[in-house]
Amino acid sequence: MRADSAVAAAVGSGGAQAGGGGVAFVTSLDAKAQAYWGLSPKMLAQFQGRLLSVLIEQHRAGVVNMSAKELREAYFKTTGAWVDMSSISSTVHGLVKGGRVERLAVLRKCDVSGHDITPIRAVPQQQALV
């Protein structure tokens, strides 16, 4: 199943049995978000480290900055693991908040989606550490 699918799975609900007529739906994105936030802090830190390493490898290969979707593609090529965009976005947000990655004050087209994006890059101090 693709990470960005919005297939909804019906979940039994007491409201339907009590005459409420409603059925609760949980999207695959809801399930993925719950699984992501259910990871231990150690696992989250390891994923942040792997994602940052891929970003830095790309910088060293001549890629100046990246979109989150470009980073996801590079992560897949490097590790063989396909990660959903919500996990990539959350992790990048955490790296930005932690001062390890920065958002640039420029707009450019994403090579994957073609949309205007604000690219990210590892801060120079992080690039020197890896």
mmCIF file of C-alpha atoms in Angstrom:
data_model
loop_
_atom_site.group_PDB
_atom_site.id
_atom_site.type_symbol
_atom_site.label_atom_id
_atom_site.label_comp_id
_atom_site.label_asym_id
_atom_site.label_seq_id
_atom_site.Cartn_x
_atom_site.Cartn_y
_atom_site.Cartn_z
ATOM 1 C CA MET A 1 0.000 0.000 0.000
ATOM 2 C CA ARG A 2 1.282 3.470 -0.873
ATOM 3 C CA ALA A 3 2.027 5.708 2.077
ATOM 4 C CA ASP A 4 -0.054 8.573 0.761
ATOM 5 C CA SER A 5 -3.231 6.581 0.137
ATOM 6 C CA ALA A 6 -6.337 7.798 1.884
ATOM 7 C CA VAL A 7 -8.167 4.506 2.032
ATOM 8 C CA ALA A 8 -10.459 4.465 5.016
ATOM 9 C CA ALA A 9 -11.076 1.338 7.044
ATOM 10 C CA ALA A 10 -14.348 1.020 8.885
ATOM 11 C CA VAL A 11 -14.014 0.600 12.597
ATOM 12 C CA GLY A 12 -16.836 -0.765 14.725
ATOM 13 C CA SER A 13 -18.518 1.909 16.736
ATOM 14 C CA GLY A 14 -20.951 1.802 19.612
ATOM 15 C CA GLY A 15 -22.885 4.634 17.941
ATOM 16 C CA ALA A 16 -24.012 2.362 15.103
ATOM 17 C CA GLN A 17 -25.343 -0.233 17.550
ATOM 18 C CA ALA A 18 -27.097 2.322 19.714
ATOM 19 C CA GLY A 19 -29.096 3.662 16.794
ATOM 20 C CA GLY A 20 -26.708 6.542 16.081
ATOM 21 C CA GLY A 21 -26.368 5.303 12.513
ATOM 22 C CA GLY A 22 -22.746 6.376 12.329
ATOM 23 C CA VAL A 23 -19.654 4.400 11.461
ATOM 24 C CA ALA A 24 -16.290 5.690 12.560
ATOM 25 C CA PHE A 25 -13.570 5.754 9.923
ATOM 26 C CA VAL A 26 -9.850 5.744 10.510
ATOM 27 C CA THR A 27 -7.720 6.660 7.524
ATOM 28 C CA SER A 28 -4.389 5.048 6.843
ATOM 29 C CA LEU A 29 -2.829 8.443 7.587
ATOM 30 C CA ASP A 30 -4.380 8.382 11.076
ATOM 31 C CA ALA A 31 -2.962 4.916 11.675
ATOM 32 C CA LYS A 32 0.477 5.937 10.412
ATOM 33 C CA ALA A 33 0.536 9.056 12.592
ATOM 34 C CA GLN A 34 -0.425 6.993 15.623
ATOM 35 C CA ALA A 35 2.301 4.456 14.829
ATOM 36 C CA TYR A 36 4.891 7.223 14.305
ATOM 37 C CA TRP A 37 4.120 8.952 17.594
ATOM 38 C CA GLY A 38 4.010 5.563 19.338
ATOM 39 C CA LEU A 39 7.712 5.021 18.590
ATOM 40 C CA SER A 40 10.092 5.233 21.500
ATOM 41 C CA PRO A 41 12.257 8.345 21.801
ATOM 42 C CA LYS A 42 15.268 6.164 20.974
ATOM 43 C CA MET A 43 13.692 4.978 17.703
ATOM 44 C CA LEU A 44 12.685 8.545 16.784
ATOM 45 C CA ALA A 45 16.234 9.751 17.436
ATOM 46 C CA GLN A 46 17.643 6.933 15.281
ATOM 47 C CA PHE A 47 15.302 7.835 12.423
ATOM 48 C CA GLN A 48 16.257 11.515 12.757
ATOM 49 C CA GLY A 49 19.910 10.531 12.583
ATOM 50 C CA ARG A 50 19.429 8.367 9.482
ATOM 51 C CA LEU A 51 17.403 11.056 7.727
ATOM 52 C CA LEU A 52 19.988 13.717 8.590
ATOM 53 C CA SER A 53 22.787 11.442 7.316
ATOM 54 C CA VAL A 54 20.996 11.029 3.982
ATOM 55 C CA LEU A 55 20.525 14.803 3.741
ATOM 56 C CA ILE A 56 24.222 15.379 4.426
ATOM 57 C CA GLU A 57 25.230 12.683 1.904
ATOM 58 C CA GLN A 58 23.157 14.526 -0.688
ATOM 59 C CA HIS A 59 24.892 17.810 0.184
ATOM 60 C CA ARG A 60 28.276 16.151 -0.269
ATOM 61 C CA ALA A 61 27.122 14.815 -3.645
ATOM 62 C CA GLY A 62 26.429 18.391 -4.768
ATOM 63 C CA VAL A 63 22.742 18.806 -3.876
ATOM 64 C CA VAL A 64 22.516 22.258 -2.296
ATOM 65 C CA ASN A 65 19.049 21.917 -0.732
ATOM 66 C CA MET A 66 16.065 19.585 -0.852
ATOM 67 C CA SER A 67 12.332 19.394 -0.461
ATOM 68 C CA ALA A 68 10.847 16.852 1.922
ATOM 69 C CA LYS A 69 9.694 14.766 -1.061
ATOM 70 C CA GLU A 70 13.162 14.854 -2.595
ATOM 71 C CA LEU A 71 14.572 13.783 0.770
ATOM 72 C CA ARG A 72 12.086 10.905 0.930
ATOM 73 C CA GLU A 73 13.196 9.752 -2.537
ATOM 74 C CA ALA A 74 16.874 9.962 -1.528
ATOM 75 C CA TYR A 75 16.149 8.068 1.712
ATOM 76 C CA PHE A 76 14.425 5.329 -0.291
ATOM 77 C CA LYS A 77 17.347 5.070 -2.732
ATOM 78 C CA THR A 78 19.826 4.893 0.148
ATOM 79 C CA THR A 79 18.006 2.556 2.536
ATOM 80 C CA GLY A 80 15.384 0.788 0.439
ATOM 81 C CA ALA A 81 12.751 1.799 3.005
ATOM 82 C CA TRP A 82 9.713 3.752 1.805
ATOM 83 C CA VAL A 83 8.613 6.237 4.476
ATOM 84 C CA ASP A 84 5.301 8.104 4.380
ATOM 85 C CA MET A 85 5.390 11.884 4.016
ATOM 86 C CA SER A 86 3.876 12.537 7.446
ATOM 87 C CA SER A 87 6.846 10.790 9.096
ATOM 88 C CA ILE A 88 9.323 12.675 6.904
ATOM 89 C CA SER A 89 7.610 16.017 7.628
ATOM 90 C CA SER A 90 7.430 15.389 11.375
ATOM 91 C CA THR A 91 11.059 14.344 11.518
ATOM 92 C CA VAL A 92 12.238 17.313 9.443
ATOM 93 C CA HIS A 93 10.205 19.618 11.701
ATOM 94 C CA GLY A 94 11.947 18.116 14.741
ATOM 95 C CA LEU A 95 15.353 18.563 13.109
ATOM 96 C CA VAL A 96 14.542 22.197 12.288
ATOM 97 C CA LYS A 97 13.340 22.796 15.836
ATOM 98 C CA GLY A 98 16.518 21.204 17.162
ATOM 99 C CA GLY A 99 18.702 23.471 15.043
ATOM 100 C CA ARG A 100 20.199 20.654 12.956
ATOM 101 C CA VAL A 101 18.351 21.527 9.729
ATOM 102 C CA GLU A 102 17.279 24.922 8.430
ATOM 103 C CA ARG A 103 14.579 26.112 6.071
ATOM 104 C CA LEU A 104 15.926 28.492 3.469
ATOM 105 C CA ALA A 105 14.287 31.828 2.730
ATOM 106 C CA VAL A 106 13.925 31.057 -0.989
ATOM 107 C CA LEU A 107 11.311 29.391 -3.133
ATOM 108 C CA ARG A 108 12.029 26.864 -5.845
ATOM 109 C CA LYS A 109 10.236 24.102 -7.713
ATOM 110 C CA CYS A 110 10.355 20.637 -6.179
ATOM 111 C CA ASP A 111 11.916 18.135 -8.602
ATOM 112 C CA VAL A 112 9.417 15.458 -7.494
ATOM 113 C CA SER A 113 6.107 17.349 -7.303
ATOM 114 C CA GLY A 114 6.769 20.462 -9.377
ATOM 115 C CA HIS A 115 5.241 22.628 -6.646
ATOM 116 C CA ASP A 116 6.865 25.722 -5.160
ATOM 117 C CA ILE A 117 8.631 24.731 -1.932
ATOM 118 C CA THR A 118 10.792 26.236 0.771
ATOM 119 C CA PRO A 119 13.820 23.931 0.690
ATOM 120 C CA ILE A 120 15.773 22.591 3.635
ATOM 121 C CA ARG A 121 19.439 21.895 4.221
ATOM 122 C CA ALA A 122 21.556 20.667 7.091
ATOM 123 C CA VAL A 123 23.169 23.518 8.967
ATOM 124 C CA PRO A 124 26.884 23.777 8.134
ATOM 125 C CA GLN A 125 27.936 22.731 11.660
ATOM 126 C CA GLN A 126 25.988 19.458 11.253
ATOM 127 C CA GLN A 127 27.562 18.798 7.890
ATOM 128 C CA ALA A 128 31.014 19.044 9.469
ATOM 129 C CA LEU A 129 30.146 16.567 12.245
ATOM 130 C CA VAL A 130 29.143 13.618 10.070
#
